[in-house]
Structure formats: structure tokens, C-alpha cells
Coordinates of N, CA and C and ligand atoms in Angstrom, one line a residue:
M1319 N 108.0 -2.3 87.1 CA 109.3 -2.3 86.5 C 110.1 -0.8 87.0
G1320 N 111.3 -0.7 86.7 CA 111.9 0.4 87.1 C 113.1 0.0 88.1
Y1321 N 113.7 1.2 88.7 CA 114.9 0.9 89.6 C 114.2 1.1 91.0
D1322 N 115.1 0.1 91.7 CA 114.6 0.3 93.1 C 115.6 1.4 93.8
I1323 N 115.1 1.9 94.8 CA 115.9 3.0 95.5 C 116.8 2.4 96.6
R1324 N 118.1 2.5 96.4 CA 119.0 2.0 97.4 C 118.8 2.5 98.8
T1325 N 119.2 1.9 99.7 CA 119.0 2.4 101.2 C 120.3 2.1 101.7
Y1326 N 120.3 2.8 102.9 CA 121.4 2.9 103.9 C 122.1 1.7 103.9
G1327 N 123.4 1.6 103.8 CA 124.2 0.4 104.0 C 124.7 0.0 102.5
D1328 N 123.9 0.4 101.4 CA 124.4 0.2 100.0 C 125.6 1.1 99.8
P1329 N 126.8 0.5 99.3 CA 128.1 1.2 99.2 C 127.8 2.4 98.2
V1330 N 126.9 2.2 97.2 CA 126.9 3.3 96.2 C 126.4 4.8 96.7
L1331 N 125.8 4.6 98.0 CA 125.3 5.8 98.6 C 126.5 6.6 99.4
A1332 N 127.7 5.9 99.5 CA 128.8 6.3 100.2 C 129.9 7.0 99.1
T1333 N 129.6 6.7 97.9 CA 130.6 7.0 97.0 C 130.3 8.4 96.3
V1334 N 131.4 9.1 95.8 CA 131.3 10.4 95.2 C 131.0 10.2 93.7
A1335 N 129.7 10.7 93.1 CA 129.4 10.4 91.8 C 130.3 11.2 90.9
A1336 N 130.6 10.6 89.7 CA 131.3 11.2 88.5 C 130.6 12.4 87.9
T1337 N 131.4 13.3 87.6 CA 131.0 14.5 86.8 C 130.6 13.8 85.5
V1338 N 129.4 14.5 84.9 CA 128.9 14.0 83.5 C 129.6 14.9 82.4
D1339 N 130.4 14.2 81.5 CA 131.1 14.9 80.6 C 130.3 15.2 79.4
N1340 N 129.2 14.3 79.0 CA 128.5 14.5 77.8 C 127.1 14.3 78.2
I1341 N 126.1 15.2 77.8 CA 124.7 15.0 78.2 C 124.1 14.4 76.8
D1342 N 124.3 13.1 77.0 CA 123.8 12.2 75.6 C 122.4 11.7 76.0
G1343 N 121.9 10.9 75.1 CA 120.7 10.0 75.3 C 120.6 9.2 76.5
K1344 N 121.8 8.9 77.1 CA 121.8 8.0 78.2 C 121.4 8.7 79.4
I1345 N 122.0 10.1 79.3 CA 121.7 11.0 80.5 C 120.2 11.3 80.6
V1346 N 119.6 11.6 79.4 CA 118.3 11.8 79.4 C 117.6 10.8 79.8
R1347 N 117.7 9.5 79.3 CA 117.0 8.4 79.7 C 117.1 8.1 81.4
L1348 N 118.4 8.3 81.9 CA 118.6 8.3 83.3 C 117.6 9.2 84.0
A1349 N 117.5 10.4 83.6 CA 117.0 11.5 84.1 C 115.4 11.0 84.2
D1350 N 115.0 10.6 83.1 CA 113.5 10.2 82.9 C 113.3 8.9 84.0
S1351 N 114.0 8.0 84.1 CA 114.1 6.8 85.0 C 114.0 7.5 86.6
M1352 N 114.8 8.4 86.8 CA 114.9 9.1 88.2 C 113.7 9.7 88.5
L1353 N 113.0 10.4 87.5 CA 111.8 11.1 87.8 C 110.7 10.1 88.2
Q1354 N 110.6 9.0 87.2 CA 109.7 8.0 87.6 C 109.7 7.4 89.0
A1355 N 111.0 7.0 89.3 CA 111.3 6.5 90.6 C 111.0 7.4 91.7
M1356 N 111.2 8.7 91.5 CA 110.7 9.8 92.5 C 109.4 9.9 92.7
Y1357 N 108.7 9.9 91.6 CA 107.2 10.0 91.7 C 106.5 8.8 92.5
R1358 N 107.1 7.7 92.0 CA 106.6 6.4 92.6 C 106.9 6.3 94.2
A1359 N 108.0 6.9 94.5 CA 108.4 6.7 95.9 C 107.3 6.8 97.0
P1360 N 106.7 8.2 97.1 CA 106.9 9.4 96.4 C 107.9 10.2 97.2
G1361 N 108.8 11.1 96.5 CA 109.5 11.9 97.0 C 109.6 13.4 96.4
L1362 N 110.3 14.3 97.0 CA 110.2 15.6 96.3 C 111.6 15.7 95.4
G1363 N 112.6 14.9 95.6 CA 113.7 14.9 94.7 C 114.4 13.5 94.6
L1364 N 115.4 13.2 93.9 CA 116.0 12.0 93.8 C 117.5 12.3 93.2
A1365 N 118.5 11.6 93.6 CA 119.9 11.7 93.3 C 120.2 10.4 92.6
A1366 N 121.0 10.5 91.5 CA 121.3 9.2 90.8 C 121.8 8.2 91.5
P1367 N 122.7 8.4 92.5 CA 123.3 7.3 93.4 C 122.2 6.5 94.0
Q1368 N 121.1 7.2 94.1 CA 119.8 6.5 95.1 C 119.2 5.4 94.1
I1369 N 119.5 5.3 92.8 CA 119.1 4.2 91.9 C 120.4 3.5 91.5
G1370 N 121.5 3.8 92.0 CA 122.6 2.9 91.8 C 123.5 3.4 90.7
V1371 N 123.4 4.8 90.3 CA 124.2 5.4 89.2 C 125.0 6.4 89.8
Q1372 N 126.4 6.2 89.5 CA 127.3 7.2 90.2 C 127.7 8.4 89.2
K1373 N 126.5 9.2 88.9 CA 126.7 10.4 88.0 C 126.0 11.6 88.9
Q1374 N 126.7 12.8 88.4 CA 126.2 13.9 89.1 C 125.0 14.5 88.5
V1375 N 123.8 13.9 88.9 CA 122.6 14.2 88.4 C 121.5 14.1 89.5
F1376 N 120.8 15.1 89.6 CA 119.5 15.0 90.4 C 118.3 15.7 89.8
V1377 N 117.2 15.0 90.2 CA 115.9 15.5 89.8 C 115.2 16.0 91.0
Y1378 N 114.2 17.0 90.8 CA 113.2 17.3 91.8 C 111.8 17.7 91.2
D1379 N 111.0 18.0 92.2 CA 109.8 18.5 91.7 C 108.9 19.0 92.9
V1380 N 109.0 20.3 93.2 CA 108.4 20.7 94.4 C 107.1 21.5 94.0
E1381 N 107.0 22.2 92.9 CA 105.8 22.9 92.4 C 105.2 22.6 91.1
D1382 N 105.1 21.1 90.9 CA 104.5 20.6 89.6 C 105.6 21.1 88.4
E1383 N 106.9 21.1 88.6 CA 107.7 21.5 87.5 C 108.9 20.5 87.7
P1384 N 108.9 19.5 87.0 CA 109.8 18.4 87.0 C 111.2 19.1 86.4
T1385 N 112.4 18.9 87.2 CA 113.6 19.6 86.8 C 114.7 18.7 87.0
V1386 N 115.7 18.7 86.0 CA 116.8 18.0 86.2 C 118.1 18.8 86.1
L1387 N 119.0 18.4 87.0 CA 120.1 19.3 87.1 C 121.4 18.3 86.9
V1388 N 122.3 18.6 86.1 CA 123.5 17.9 85.9 C 124.7 18.7 86.5
N1389 N 125.8 18.1 87.0 CA 127.0 18.6 87.6 C 126.7 19.9 88.5
P1390 N 125.7 19.7 89.4 CA 125.3 20.8 90.2 C 126.3 21.2 91.3
I1391 N 126.6 22.4 91.8 CA 127.4 22.9 92.7 C 126.6 24.0 93.6
I1392 N 126.8 24.1 94.7 CA 126.2 25.1 95.5 C 127.4 26.3 95.5
V1393 N 127.0 27.5 95.0 CA 128.0 28.5 95.0 C 128.1 29.6 96.0
E1394 N 126.8 29.7 96.7 CA 126.7 30.5 97.8 C 125.6 29.7 98.7
S1395 N 125.9 30.2 100.1 CA 124.8 29.8 101.0 C 124.8 30.8 102.2
S1396 N 123.5 30.9 102.8 CA 123.7 31.9 103.8 C 122.5 31.7 104.9
G1397 N 122.4 32.1 106.1 CA 121.4 32.0 107.1 C 121.4 30.4 107.7
E1398 N 120.5 30.2 108.5 CA 120.4 28.9 109.1 C 118.9 28.6 109.1
W1399 N 118.3 27.3 108.9 CA 117.0 27.0 109.0 C 116.9 25.7 109.4
I1400 N 116.0 25.4 110.4 CA 115.9 23.9 111.0 C 114.6 23.5 110.2
Y1401 N 114.9 22.0 109.8 CA 114.0 21.3 109.1 C 114.0 19.8 109.5
D1402 N 112.8 19.2 109.5 CA 112.6 17.9 109.9 C 113.0 17.0 108.6
E1403 N 114.3 16.7 108.4 CA 114.7 16.2 107.2 C 114.4 14.5 107.2
G1404 N 114.1 14.1 105.9 CA 113.8 12.8 105.7 C 114.7 12.4 104.5
C1405 N 114.7 11.1 104.1 CA 115.6 10.6 103.1 C 114.9 9.2 102.5
L1406 N 114.6 9.1 101.2 CA 114.1 7.8 100.7 C 115.0 6.7 100.9
S1407 N 116.3 7.1 101.2 CA 117.4 5.9 101.3 C 117.5 5.5 102.8
I1408 N 116.8 6.4 103.6 CA 116.7 5.8 105.1 C 115.2 6.1 105.3
P1409 N 114.4 5.2 104.9 CA 113.1 5.2 104.9 C 112.4 5.2 106.3
G1410 N 111.7 6.2 106.7 CA 110.7 6.2 107.9 C 111.5 7.1 108.9
L1411 N 112.8 7.6 108.6 CA 113.4 8.3 109.8 C 113.4 9.7 109.4
Y1412 N 113.1 10.6 110.3 CA 113.1 12.2 110.0 C 113.8 12.7 111.3
V1413 N 114.8 13.5 111.0 CA 115.5 14.2 112.0 C 115.7 15.5 111.7
E1414 N 115.5 16.5 112.8 CA 115.5 17.7 112.7 C 117.1 18.2 112.5
M1415 N 117.3 18.9 111.4 CA 118.7 19.2 111.1 C 118.7 20.7 110.7
V1416 N 120.0 21.3 111.2 CA 120.1 22.9 110.9 C 121.0 22.9 109.8
R1417 N 120.6 23.7 108.8 CA 121.5 24.0 107.6 C 121.3 25.3 107.0
P1418 N 122.1 25.8 106.0 CA 121.9 27.1 105.7 C 120.4 27.2 105.1
K1419 N 119.9 28.6 105.2 CA 118.5 28.6 104.8 C 118.3 29.1 103.1
E1420 N 119.4 29.6 102.7 CA 119.3 30.0 101.3 C 120.6 29.5 100.6
V1421 N 120.3 29.1 99.5 CA 121.7 28.8 98.5 C 121.4 29.2 97.3
L1422 N 122.6 29.4 96.4 CA 122.5 29.6 95.0 C 123.1 28.5 94.5
L1423 N 122.4 27.6 93.5 CA 123.0 26.5 93.0 C 123.2 26.8 91.5
R1424 N 124.3 26.1 91.0 CA 124.6 26.4 89.6 C 124.8 25.0 88.9
G1425 N 124.5 24.8 87.8 CA 124.6 23.4 87.3 C 124.0 23.6 85.6
L1426 N 123.9 22.4 85.1 CA 123.4 22.2 83.7 C 122.0 21.9 83.5
D1427 N 121.2 22.2 82.6 CA 120.1 21.5 82.3 C 120.4 20.3 81.2
L1428 N 119.3 19.7 80.8 CA 119.6 18.6 79.8 C 119.9 19.0 78.5
D1429 N 119.9 20.4 78.3 CA 120.3 20.8 76.8 C 121.8 21.4 77.0
G1430 N 122.3 21.3 78.2 CA 123.8 21.6 78.4 C 123.9 23.1 78.8
N1431 N 122.9 23.8 78.9 CA 122.9 25.2 79.2 C 123.1 25.3 80.8
E1432 N 124.0 26.3 81.0 CA 124.3 26.7 82.5 C 123.0 27.2 83.2
V1433 N 122.5 26.9 84.2 CA 121.4 27.4 85.0 C 121.8 27.8 86.4
E1434 N 121.3 28.9 86.8 CA 121.5 29.2 88.3 C 120.1 29.3 89.1
I1435 N 120.0 28.7 90.0 CA 118.8 28.8 90.8 C 119.0 29.1 92.3
E1436 N 118.1 30.3 92.5 CA 118.2 30.8 93.9 C 117.2 30.0 94.7
A1437 N 117.6 29.5 95.9 CA 116.4 28.8 96.4 C 116.4 29.0 98.2
D1438 N 115.3 29.0 98.7 CA 115.2 29.3 100.1 C 114.4 28.2 100.6
E1439 N 114.5 28.0 102.1 CA 114.0 27.1 102.9 C 113.8 25.6 102.3
L1440 N 112.6 25.1 101.9 CA 112.5 23.7 101.6 C 113.2 23.5 100.3
L1441 N 113.3 24.3 99.2 CA 114.0 24.0 97.9 C 115.4 24.1 98.2
A1442 N 115.9 25.1 99.1 CA 117.5 25.0 99.6 C 117.7 23.8 100.3
R1443 N 116.9 23.4 101.0 CA 117.2 22.1 101.8 C 117.4 21.1 100.9
L1444 N 116.4 20.9 100.0 CA 116.3 19.8 98.9 C 117.6 19.9 98.2
F1445 N 118.1 21.0 97.9 CA 119.3 21.2 97.1 C 120.6 20.6 97.7
Q1446 N 120.6 20.9 99.0 CA 121.7 20.6 99.9 C 121.7 19.0 100.1
H1447 N 120.5 18.6 100.4 CA 120.4 17.0 100.6 C 120.7 16.2 99.5
E1448 N 120.4 16.7 98.0 CA 120.7 16.0 96.9 C 122.2 16.1 96.7
L1449 N 122.7 17.4 96.8 CA 124.2 17.5 96.6 C 125.1 16.6 97.6
D1450 N 124.5 16.4 98.7 CA 125.2 15.5 99.7 C 125.1 14.0 99.1
H1451 N 123.9 13.7 98.6 CA 124.0 12.2 97.9 C 125.0 12.2 96.7
L1452 N 125.2 13.3 96.0 CA 126.2 13.4 94.8 C 127.6 13.2 95.3
N1453 N 127.9 13.7 96.6 CA 129.2 13.5 97.4 C 129.2 12.2 98.3
G1454 N 128.4 11.4 98.2 CA 128.4 10.2 99.1 C 128.1 10.5 100.5
V1455 N 127.4 11.5 100.9 CA 127.1 11.8 102.2 C 125.6 11.7 102.6
L1456 N 125.3 11.1 103.6 CA 124.0 10.8 104.0 C 123.7 11.7 105.3
M1457 N 122.4 11.8 105.8 CA 122.1 12.5 106.9 C 122.8 12.1 108.1
F1458 N 123.1 10.8 108.3 CA 123.8 10.2 109.4 C 125.3 11.0 109.6
D1459 N 126.0 11.4 108.3 CA 127.2 11.8 108.4 C 127.2 13.3 108.6
R1460 N 126.0 14.0 108.8 CA 125.8 15.3 109.1 C 125.4 15.4 110.7
M1461 N 125.5 14.3 111.2 CA 125.0 14.3 112.6 C 126.1 14.4 113.8
T1462 N 125.7 14.7 114.9 CA 126.8 14.6 116.1 C 126.7 13.2 116.5
E1463 N 127.8 12.8 117.1 CA 128.0 11.4 117.5 C 126.7 10.8 118.2
D1464 N 126.2 11.6 119.1 CA 125.0 11.4 119.9 C 123.7 11.2 119.1
Q1465 N 123.8 12.2 118.3 CA 122.5 12.2 117.4 C 122.5 10.9 116.5
R1466 N 123.6 10.7 115.9 CA 123.8 9.5 115.1 C 123.4 8.2 115.9
K1467 N 123.9 8.1 117.0 CA 123.6 6.8 117.7 C 122.2 6.6 118.0
R1468 N 121.5 7.8 118.3 CA 120.0 7.9 118.6 C 119.3 7.4 117.2
A1469 N 119.7 8.2 116.2 CA 119.2 8.1 114.8 C 119.1 6.8 114.4
L1470 N 120.2 6.1 114.5 CA 120.6 4.8 114.0 C 119.8 3.9 114.8
A1471 N 119.7 4.0 116.0 CA 118.9 3.1 117.0 C 117.3 3.1 116.4
E1472 N 116.8 4.4 116.2 CA 115.5 4.4 115.8 C 115.2 3.9 114.3
Y1473 N 116.2 4.2 113.5 CA 116.1 3.5 112.2 C 116.1 2.0 112.2
R1474 N 117.0 1.3 113.1 CA 117.0 -0.1 113.1 C 115.7 -0.6 113.9
K1475 N 115.1 0.3 114.6 CA 113.8 -0.2 115.2 C 112.7 -0.1 114.3
L1476 N 112.7 0.9 113.4 CA 111.7 1.0 112.4 C 111.9 -0.3 111.4
Q1477 N 113.2 -0.6 111.2 CA 113.3 -1.8 110.2 C 112.7 -3.0 111.0
D1478 N 113.1 -3.4 112.2 CA 112.6 -4.4 113.0 C 111.2 -4.6 112.9
D1479 N 110.5 -3.4 113.2 CA 109.2 -3.5 113.3 C 108.6 -3.5 111.9
A1480 N 109.2 -3.4 110.8 CA 108.8 -3.7 109.5 C 107.6 -3.0 109.1
V1481 N 107.6 -1.8 109.5 CA 106.2 -0.9 109.2 C 106.1 -1.0 107.8
P1482 N 105.0 -1.3 107.3 CA 104.7 -1.2 105.9 C 104.5 0.3 105.4
L1483 N 105.1 0.7 104.3 CA 105.1 2.1 103.9 C 103.8 2.2 103.1
G1484 N 102.8 2.5 104.0 CA 101.5 3.0 103.6 C 101.2 4.3 103.4
E1485 N 99.9 4.6 103.3 CA 99.4 6.0 103.1 C 99.8 6.9 104.2
S1486 N 100.0 6.4 105.4 CA 100.4 7.3 106.5 C 101.7 7.8 106.5
R1487 N 102.5 7.3 105.6 CA 103.9 7.7 105.3 C 104.0 9.1 105.1
R1488 N 104.9 9.9 105.6 CA 105.1 11.2 105.3 C 106.0 11.3 104.0
I1489 N 106.1 12.5 103.4 CA 106.8 12.6 102.3 C 108.0 13.3 102.6
G1490 N 109.4 12.7 102.4 CA 110.5 13.5 102.9 C 111.1 14.2 101.7
L1491 N 112.2 14.3 101.7 CA 112.9 15.1 100.5 C 113.2 14.2 99.4
D1492 N 113.7 13.1 99.7 CA 113.9 12.1 98.6 C 114.2 10.8 99.3
Ligands
NI1925 NI1 118.1 11.3 100.7

């Protein structure tokens, strides 16, 4: 039981998610379902649109500390970092992408308190990747025309080969 993770081509992944006005029981249950789906995948993070919910919520767990962020924004970013980025919504595809190395993220926790998190490298990348999902942006949208063509061809091939997602699978961001 639970939510299926939406994959590339699903219009919900190309939609800007709505701001959460009221952190009520529904949002708490949504966060719980998202964490379950994330651990099951498994991934390090998950954004609400990935289970078909158009709300500004994402969850992550990179150091055994499940965390939920509501209405997150990146307020500062700096540096550059190269990382072989993956996405649960584009299963099997990993593409080297350059993005800022450090970010400062601001959002709300489930109690409605404002939180600020400084992140570097992997966590900073995860934040940027999840923020993209909340804005309807996928990795393909961040690529040059050439990169996109190659990545799409590789992704289609992965799907044609229908490689089962077994234990050999790498863990991407989400
Ligand atoms: Ni993703």
C-alpha cells in the first residue's frame, strides 16, 4: 500500500506546487506518507509532487534524521559543485550536473516554526533538487540541448531494456 512515485511524463511533475497556508493534520499525514514512500524507494529525499500532491512540501533523511520542510525557499547560494545526480522520477538515469555547492534554505517545520538550514555538497544538492520538484522543474530542464538529447535517449533505452530495479540499483537523491 502507499503512494506510487510519479515518473517523467506525468504532468504533475511539471507543475508549480501550491504554498501551504495551514499546517494541519492533512499535511502531517502527507509528510508521513512521503517519508514512507522515500524509504521504500529508497531515496534520500522526496517532494510532494512526486507522489502526485501539488503542495510545497519535501522530506529528506541523509543522516538518520527524517526531516520535513514546508514552503521552503533557497535564500542564498554560492560556489560550484559537480555531482552525478539521480532522481526517483527518472529512474536509473544519473547525469553529472554543476550547481551551487552551498545553500541556505529557509522554510517551516511541521509545528509552523521557521527553520534555516545551511547545507553543503550532498545536502545542498538535495535541497536544490527538491526545490526544483516543487517548482515543476526536472533534471532534463537543467540540461543543455545536447545533454538533454543524450540523457533522454539513455533514459528511453533504460526503459526499453526494462532493467528490474534490484539491489544493484544506486541510491539517487530522490
Ligand atoms: Ni528527483
